[in-house]
């Protein structure tokens, strides 16, 4: 699935060449596990017309930054901000210090750093001229949502992803610094997946409920990946090659989940906990058989299970999931922490592809008894910066 680690489209920065020709460490100095260049040298190459960090195999760490433009900020201000941030993203992603970087040594191990920018609906309405404006509507209300203002829609978002948390912290700080004259931070949401090296590359990550999460997901090898993810408009459209991002902060009630036995937990999703295989199969990637029944004549995969409800018979009601786990200390909770999933999904058309699925899950999904959505936002994610330009330029100039 797209949750695989490593994968295509990974380049090496200059540091690789040095590491590859460096003398081998002396033998018998203890267990030797390092083979080849360090993962910190890896860079994600530019992807032509698309921003990176979308089709990119998910990195281990996420910092999602939501800004609101300062009152009175206009199109010129946003353009200036995006020029600075795009430059930071390009340099840092290549393993080079940002302009006026105060800690240039922290920039040298890019570890697949990517920064992906998006604009909220309000920015599109007020700062992007109508003839260049992509269509993005706020999500409809969902009955089960318990949205907290703290995690709500912002004007601008940066999805910063990296395999190394130190590099990530540095990149985040540089972006925050450069955005400060133009915008105020509303939230920063941190997330994580299984670290590089913990499991073989290609292993699907697990979420904090213990489930293998990310198995059924379009991958770049699928012929319909491009139409599902990238806006398919004429080449002259300023948004061609862009996409849309939906952010849902979903809290898990893990203390109550703890009380459910293994068979019950597997029934909620419709998949096994150990392998992630559907309850009708043996391998993670087996196709689920929703018509199979047990000796009592009952469906093996509950029609109200998460996978049964999330799957659509309409193949266009699909999107790219790129979710991260989150856990934060929360002394107000008896558990002492707040945990869940930062559900990030990319689609060429949220209203057509994402909303019907979310509506179905809102109506009925056995998982709902243990999860609550507390944050929600949508963004238009412009195509990559034009040569010598910045992300969003085709919309703003
Ligand atoms: C599948 C967990 C929220 C859409 C799955 C699977 C798990 C899972 C374990 C099965 C493995 C896989 O294919 O990835 C969760 C958890 C959630 C959550 C723990 C919340 C905390 C959502 C939301 C949506 C969604 C909000 C969309 C609105 C899907 C889809 C699939 C899926 C489309 C694939 C279904 C198929 O087999 O065709 N999820 N999920 N999930 N989930 Fe979720």
Coordinates of C-alpha atoms and ligand atoms in Angstrom, one line a residue:
X1 CA 0.0 0.0 0.0
X2 CA 1.0 3.7 -0.1
X3 CA 1.9 3.4 3.5
X4 CA 5.1 1.6 2.5
X5 CA 8.4 3.1 3.7
X6 CA 11.1 4.0 1.3
X7 CA 9.9 3.4 -2.2
X8 CA 10.5 5.2 -5.5
X9 CA 11.2 8.8 -5.9
X10 CA 13.9 9.0 -3.2
X11 CA 17.2 10.8 -4.1
X12 CA 20.4 11.2 -2.3
X13 CA 22.0 14.5 -1.3
X14 CA 25.7 15.2 -1.6
X15 CA 26.3 13.7 1.8
X16 CA 25.6 10.3 0.3
X17 CA 28.6 10.3 -1.9
X18 CA 30.8 11.0 1.0
X19 CA 29.3 8.3 3.1
X20 CA 29.5 5.7 0.3
X21 CA 33.2 6.2 -0.2
X22 CA 34.1 6.6 3.4
X23 CA 36.3 3.8 4.8
X24 CA 34.4 1.0 6.5
X25 CA 34.3 1.2 10.3
X26 CA 36.9 -1.1 11.9
X27 CA 35.6 -4.6 12.5
X28 CA 35.1 -6.2 15.9
X29 CA 34.3 -2.8 17.5
X30 CA 30.9 -4.2 18.5
X31 CA 27.8 -5.0 16.5
X32 CA 27.9 -3.4 13.1
X33 CA 24.5 -2.6 11.7
X34 CA 25.1 0.4 9.5
X35 CA 25.2 -0.6 5.8
X36 CA 25.3 2.0 3.1
X37 CA 24.6 5.7 3.5
X38 CA 22.5 7.0 6.4
X39 CA 18.8 7.6 5.8
X40 CA 19.4 11.2 6.8
X41 CA 21.1 11.9 3.5
X42 CA 17.9 11.0 1.5
X43 CA 16.1 13.8 -0.3
X44 CA 12.7 13.8 -2.0
X45 CA 13.3 15.1 -5.6
X46 CA 11.0 17.7 -7.1
X47 CA 8.0 16.1 -8.7
X48 CA 7.5 18.4 -11.7
X49 CA 4.1 20.0 -11.5
X50 CA 3.0 18.5 -8.2
X51 CA 4.1 19.5 -4.7
X52 CA 6.1 16.8 -2.8
X53 CA 4.8 15.3 0.4
X54 CA 1.6 13.9 -1.2
X55 CA 2.6 11.0 -3.4
X56 CA 5.7 10.7 -1.3
X57 CA 5.9 7.6 0.8
X58 CA 5.0 8.9 4.3
X59 CA 7.9 10.0 6.4
X60 CA 8.0 9.0 10.1
X61 CA 7.3 12.5 11.5
X62 CA 4.8 15.2 10.8
X63 CA 4.3 18.8 12.0
X64 CA 1.2 20.3 10.5
X65 CA 1.2 24.1 11.0
X66 CA -2.0 26.1 10.6
X67 CA -1.7 29.9 10.2
X68 CA -4.2 32.7 10.0
X69 CA -3.2 35.8 8.0
X70 CA -2.9 38.9 10.1
X71 CA -5.9 41.3 9.9
X72 CA -5.6 43.4 6.8
X73 CA -3.0 41.2 5.1
X74 CA -3.6 41.2 1.3
X75 CA -2.6 39.3 -1.7
X76 CA 0.9 40.9 -1.9
X77 CA 1.5 39.9 1.8
X78 CA 0.6 36.3 1.2
X79 CA 2.7 36.3 -2.0
X80 CA 5.7 37.6 0.0
X81 CA 5.1 35.0 2.7
X82 CA 4.8 32.2 0.2
X83 CA 8.0 33.3 -1.6
X84 CA 10.0 33.1 1.7
X85 CA 8.5 29.8 2.8
X86 CA 8.8 28.2 -0.6
X87 CA 12.5 29.1 -0.6
X88 CA 13.0 27.7 2.9
X89 CA 11.3 24.5 1.9
X90 CA 13.4 24.1 -1.3
X91 CA 16.7 24.7 0.5
X92 CA 16.0 22.6 3.6
X93 CA 14.5 19.8 1.5
X94 CA 17.8 19.6 -0.4
X95 CA 19.8 19.5 2.9
X96 CA 21.0 23.1 2.6
X97 CA 20.5 25.8 5.2
X98 CA 17.7 28.3 4.8
X99 CA 18.6 31.9 4.0
X100 CA 19.8 33.6 7.2
X101 CA 19.6 30.2 8.9
X102 CA 20.5 30.6 12.6
X103 CA 21.4 26.9 13.0
X104 CA 22.8 25.9 9.6
X105 CA 24.2 22.7 11.0
X106 CA 20.7 21.4 11.7
X107 CA 19.9 21.6 8.0
X108 CA 22.4 19.0 6.7
X109 CA 20.5 15.8 7.1
X110 CA 17.3 16.3 5.1
X111 CA 15.9 12.8 5.9
X112 CA 13.3 13.1 3.1
X113 CA 12.1 16.4 4.4
X114 CA 9.1 17.8 2.5
X115 CA 6.9 20.9 3.0
X116 CA 3.5 20.9 1.4
X117 CA 1.5 24.1 1.4
X118 CA -2.3 24.7 1.2
X119 CA -4.7 27.7 1.3
X120 CA -8.0 27.6 3.2
X121 CA -11.4 28.6 1.6
X122 CA -11.3 32.1 3.0
X123 CA -8.0 32.8 1.3
X124 CA -9.3 31.6 -2.0
X125 CA -12.5 33.7 -1.7
X126 CA -10.7 37.0 -0.6
X127 CA -7.2 36.9 -2.1
X128 CA -7.4 34.8 -5.3
X129 CA -9.1 36.4 -8.3
X130 CA -12.3 34.6 -9.4
X131 CA -11.0 33.5 -12.8
X132 CA -8.0 31.7 -11.1
X133 CA -9.9 30.4 -8.1
X134 CA -10.1 26.6 -7.6
X135 CA -13.4 25.4 -6.2
X136 CA -13.2 24.5 -2.6
X137 CA -16.2 24.3 -0.2
X138 CA -16.1 23.9 3.5
X139 CA -17.2 20.4 4.5
X140 CA -20.8 20.0 5.4
X141 CA -21.6 19.4 9.1
X142 CA -21.4 15.8 10.3
X143 CA -23.7 14.8 13.1
X144 CA -21.1 13.0 15.2
X145 CA -18.4 15.7 15.0
X146 CA -17.5 17.5 18.3
X147 CA -15.3 20.2 16.8
X148 CA -13.1 22.3 19.0
X149 CA -12.3 25.8 17.9
X150 CA -8.7 25.2 18.8
X151 CA -8.3 22.8 15.8
X152 CA -10.5 24.5 13.3
X153 CA -10.0 25.9 9.7
X154 CA -7.0 28.2 9.1
X155 CA -6.0 30.4 6.2
X156 CA -2.7 28.6 5.3
X157 CA -1.3 25.2 6.2
X158 CA 2.1 23.6 5.9
X159 CA 2.4 19.8 6.1
X160 CA 6.1 19.3 7.2
X161 CA 7.2 15.7 7.0
X162 CA 10.6 14.2 7.8
X163 CA 12.1 10.9 8.9
X164 CA 14.2 12.8 11.5
X165 CA 12.6 14.7 14.4
X166 CA 15.6 17.1 14.8
X167 CA 15.6 18.1 11.2
X168 CA 11.9 18.5 11.3
X169 CA 12.0 20.8 14.4
X170 CA 14.6 23.0 12.6
X171 CA 12.5 23.2 9.4
X172 CA 9.4 24.0 11.4
X173 CA 11.2 26.8 13.3
X174 CA 12.6 28.4 10.2
X175 CA 9.1 28.4 8.6
X176 CA 7.5 29.8 11.7
X177 CA 10.1 32.5 11.9
X178 CA 9.7 33.6 8.2
X179 CA 5.8 33.5 8.4
X180 CA 5.7 35.7 11.6
X181 CA 5.5 39.1 9.9
X182 CA 2.4 37.9 7.9
X183 CA 0.5 35.4 9.9
X184 CA -0.3 34.0 13.3
X185 CA -0.1 30.4 14.3
X186 CA -3.4 28.9 15.2
X187 CA -2.3 25.4 15.8
X188 CA 0.7 23.0 15.3
X189 CA -0.3 19.4 15.2
X190 CA 2.4 16.7 15.6
X191 CA 2.1 13.2 14.3
X192 CA 4.2 10.1 13.9
X193 CA 4.3 6.8 12.2
X194 CA 6.6 3.8 12.6
X195 CA 10.3 5.0 12.5
X196 CA 12.5 4.2 9.5
X197 CA 14.4 1.0 10.3
X198 CA 12.0 -0.4 12.9
X199 CA 10.3 -2.7 10.4
X200 CA 11.2 -3.7 6.9
X201 CA 10.6 -1.1 4.3
X202 CA 7.2 -1.5 2.7
X203 CA 5.5 -2.6 6.0
X204 CA 2.1 -0.9 6.5
X205 CA 2.2 1.4 9.6
X206 CA -0.1 0.8 12.6
X207 CA -2.3 3.2 14.4
X208 CA -2.6 3.6 18.2
X209 CA -5.6 1.2 18.3
X210 CA -3.1 -1.4 17.2
X211 CA -4.6 -1.8 13.7
X212 CA -2.6 -2.1 10.5
X213 CA -3.8 1.1 8.9
X214 CA -3.3 2.1 5.3
X215 CA -3.6 -1.2 3.4
X216 CA -6.2 -0.2 0.9
X217 CA -5.0 3.1 -0.6
X218 CA -4.3 4.1 -4.1
X219 CA -0.6 4.0 -5.0
X220 CA 1.3 5.8 -7.7
X221 CA 1.4 2.5 -9.7
X222 CA -2.4 2.5 -10.0
X223 CA -3.6 3.9 -13.3
X224 CA -6.3 5.9 -11.5
X225 CA -3.9 7.4 -8.9
X226 CA -3.5 10.6 -11.0
X227 CA -7.2 11.3 -11.6
X228 CA -8.0 10.5 -8.0
X229 CA -5.4 12.8 -6.6
X230 CA -4.4 15.6 -9.0
X231 CA -6.8 18.1 -10.5
X232 CA -7.2 17.2 -14.2
X233 CA -7.8 20.5 -15.8
X234 CA -6.3 22.1 -18.9
X235 CA -2.6 22.9 -18.8
X236 CA -3.3 26.6 -18.8
X237 CA -5.4 26.3 -15.6
X238 CA -3.3 27.9 -12.8
X239 CA -4.4 25.1 -10.5
X240 CA -3.5 22.2 -12.9
X241 CA -1.5 19.6 -11.0
X242 CA -2.9 20.7 -7.6
X243 CA -5.0 18.8 -5.2
X244 CA -7.1 19.3 -2.1
X245 CA -6.3 18.3 1.5
X246 CA -8.7 17.4 4.2
X247 CA -7.5 17.4 7.8
X248 CA -9.5 15.6 10.5
X249 CA -8.2 15.4 14.0
X250 CA -9.8 12.2 15.4
X251 CA -9.5 11.5 19.1
X252 CA -9.5 7.8 20.2
X253 CA -11.1 6.7 23.4
X254 CA -8.3 4.2 24.1
X255 CA -9.2 3.5 27.7
X256 CA -12.6 2.2 26.5
X257 CA -11.1 0.4 23.5
X258 CA -8.9 -1.5 26.1
X259 CA -12.1 -3.2 27.4
X260 CA -12.9 -4.8 24.0
X261 CA -11.7 -8.3 23.4
X262 CA -9.6 -9.2 20.4
X263 CA -12.5 -10.8 18.4
X264 CA -14.6 -7.7 19.1
X265 CA -11.9 -5.4 18.0
X266 CA -11.4 -7.3 14.8
X267 CA -15.1 -7.2 14.1
X268 CA -15.2 -3.4 14.4
X269 CA -12.8 -3.0 11.5
X270 CA -13.5 -6.2 9.6
X271 CA -9.8 -7.1 9.6
X272 CA -7.4 -9.2 11.7
X273 CA -5.2 -7.3 14.2
X274 CA -2.0 -9.5 13.6
X275 CA -1.8 -9.5 9.8
X276 CA -4.3 -6.8 8.9
X277 CA -5.9 -9.4 6.6
X278 CA -9.7 -9.2 6.0
X279 CA -11.7 -11.5 8.2
X280 CA -12.4 -13.5 5.1
X281 CA -8.8 -13.9 4.1
X282 CA -5.3 -14.7 5.3
X283 CA -3.0 -12.1 3.7
X284 CA -3.1 -8.3 4.4
X285 CA -3.7 -7.6 0.7
X286 CA -6.4 -10.3 0.1
X287 CA -9.6 -8.8 -1.2
X288 CA -12.4 -8.8 1.5
X289 CA -15.4 -11.0 0.7
X290 CA -18.4 -9.1 2.0
X291 CA -20.8 -11.9 0.9
X292 CA -19.1 -14.6 3.0
X293 CA -21.2 -16.0 5.9
X294 CA -20.3 -18.1 8.9
X295 CA -21.9 -21.4 10.2
X296 CA -24.9 -19.3 11.5
X297 CA -25.4 -17.6 8.2
X298 CA -24.2 -14.3 9.6
X299 CA -21.8 -12.2 7.5
X300 CA -18.1 -12.8 8.4
X301 CA -17.4 -9.1 7.8
X302 CA -20.1 -7.1 9.6
X303 CA -21.8 -4.7 7.2
X304 CA -21.5 -2.0 9.9
X305 CA -17.7 -2.6 10.2
X306 CA -15.3 0.3 9.3
X307 CA -14.0 -1.3 6.1
X308 CA -17.5 -2.3 4.9
X309 CA -18.8 1.2 5.4
X310 CA -15.7 3.0 4.2
X311 CA -15.6 1.1 0.9
X312 CA -17.7 2.4 -1.9
X313 CA -19.1 0.6 -4.9
X314 CA -18.3 3.8 -6.8
X315 CA -14.6 3.7 -7.7
X316 CA -14.5 7.5 -7.9
X317 CA -15.3 7.7 -4.2
X318 CA -11.7 7.0 -3.3
X319 CA -8.8 9.3 -2.1
X320 CA -5.3 9.1 -0.8
X321 CA -5.0 8.6 2.9
X322 CA -1.8 9.9 4.5
X323 CA -2.6 9.7 8.2
X324 CA -0.3 10.1 11.3
X325 CA -0.7 9.0 14.9
X326 CA -0.7 11.6 17.6
X327 CA -0.3 11.5 21.4
X328 CA 0.0 14.4 23.7
X329 CA 0.1 14.8 27.4
X330 CA -3.3 15.9 28.7
X331 CA -3.6 16.2 32.5
X332 CA -7.3 16.9 32.2
X333 CA -7.9 13.3 31.1
X334 CA -7.9 10.4 33.5
X335 CA -5.5 8.6 31.1
X336 CA -3.1 11.6 31.3
X337 CA -2.9 11.8 27.5
X338 CA -4.9 12.6 24.4
X339 CA -4.3 10.2 21.5
X340 CA -5.7 9.7 18.1
X341 CA -5.2 9.9 14.4
X342 CA -4.4 13.0 12.3
X343 CA -6.4 11.8 9.3
X344 CA -5.0 13.5 6.3
X345 CA -6.5 12.8 2.9
X346 CA -5.8 14.2 -0.6
X347 CA -8.3 14.2 -3.5
X348 CA -8.9 16.0 -6.7
X349 CA -12.4 16.8 -5.6
X350 CA -13.3 16.6 -1.9
X351 CA -17.1 17.0 -2.5
X352 CA -17.3 14.1 -4.9
X353 CA -14.7 11.7 -3.5
X354 CA -14.4 12.3 0.3
X355 CA -17.7 13.8 1.5
X356 CA -19.9 10.8 0.5
X357 CA -17.6 8.4 2.4
X358 CA -17.4 10.6 5.5
X359 CA -21.2 10.9 5.4
X360 CA -21.6 7.2 5.3
X361 CA -19.2 6.7 8.2
X362 CA -21.1 9.4 10.1
X363 CA -24.4 7.6 9.7
X364 CA -23.0 4.1 10.7
X365 CA -19.6 2.8 11.5
X366 CA -18.9 0.5 14.5
X367 CA -15.6 2.3 15.0
X368 CA -17.6 5.4 15.9
X369 CA -18.1 4.2 19.5
X370 CA -14.4 4.7 20.1
X371 CA -13.4 7.7 18.0
X372 CA -14.5 11.4 17.9
X373 CA -13.5 14.0 15.4
X374 CA -12.5 17.2 17.2
X375 CA -10.8 19.1 14.4
X376 CA -11.6 19.6 10.8
X377 CA -10.2 21.8 7.9
X378 CA -9.8 21.7 4.1
X379 CA -7.2 23.3 1.9
X380 CA -6.5 23.8 -1.8
X381 CA -3.0 22.6 -2.4
X382 CA -1.5 24.4 -5.4
X383 CA 0.8 22.8 -7.9
X384 CA 4.6 23.0 -7.3
X385 CA 6.3 26.3 -7.5
X386 CA 7.0 27.4 -11.1
X387 CA 10.7 27.6 -12.0
X388 CA 12.2 30.4 -9.9
X389 CA 8.8 31.1 -8.3
X390 CA 6.9 30.1 -5.2
X391 CA 4.0 27.8 -4.3
X392 CA 0.7 29.5 -5.0
X393 CA 2.2 32.0 -7.5
X394 CA -0.1 30.9 -10.3
X395 CA -3.1 31.7 -8.1
X396 CA -1.8 35.0 -6.7
X397 CA -0.1 36.7 -9.6
Ligands
LIG1 C1 -9.6 1.5 6.1 C2 -8.8 2.7 10.7 C3 -10.9 7.0 10.0 C4 -11.6 5.8 5.4 C5 -9.2 1.5 7.4 C6 -8.6 0.3 8.1 C7 -8.3 0.7 9.3 C8 -8.8 2.0 9.5 C9 -7.6 -0.2 10.4 C10 -8.3 -1.0 7.4 C11 -6.9 -1.1 6.8 C12 -6.8 -0.2 5.6 O1 -7.2 -0.5 4.5 O2 -6.2 0.9 5.8 C13 -9.3 4.0 10.9 C14 -9.3 4.7 12.2 C15 -9.9 5.9 12.0 C16 -10.3 5.9 10.6 C17 -8.7 4.1 13.5 C18 -10.1 7.0 13.0 C19 -9.4 7.2 14.0 C20 -11.3 7.0 8.7 C21 -12.0 8.2 8.1 C22 -12.2 7.8 6.8 C23 -11.6 6.5 6.6 C24 -12.4 9.5 8.8 C25 -12.8 8.6 5.7 C26 -13.8 9.5 5.8 C27 -11.1 4.6 5.2 C28 -11.1 3.9 3.9 C29 -10.6 2.7 4.1 C30 -10.2 2.6 5.5 C31 -11.6 4.5 2.6 C32 -10.3 1.6 3.1 C33 -11.6 0.8 2.9 C34 -11.5 -0.3 1.9 O3 -11.1 -1.4 2.2 O4 -11.9 0.0 0.7 N1 -9.4 2.5 8.3 N2 -9.9 4.7 10.0 N3 -11.1 6.1 7.8 N4 -10.6 3.8 6.1 FE1 -10.3 4.2 8.1

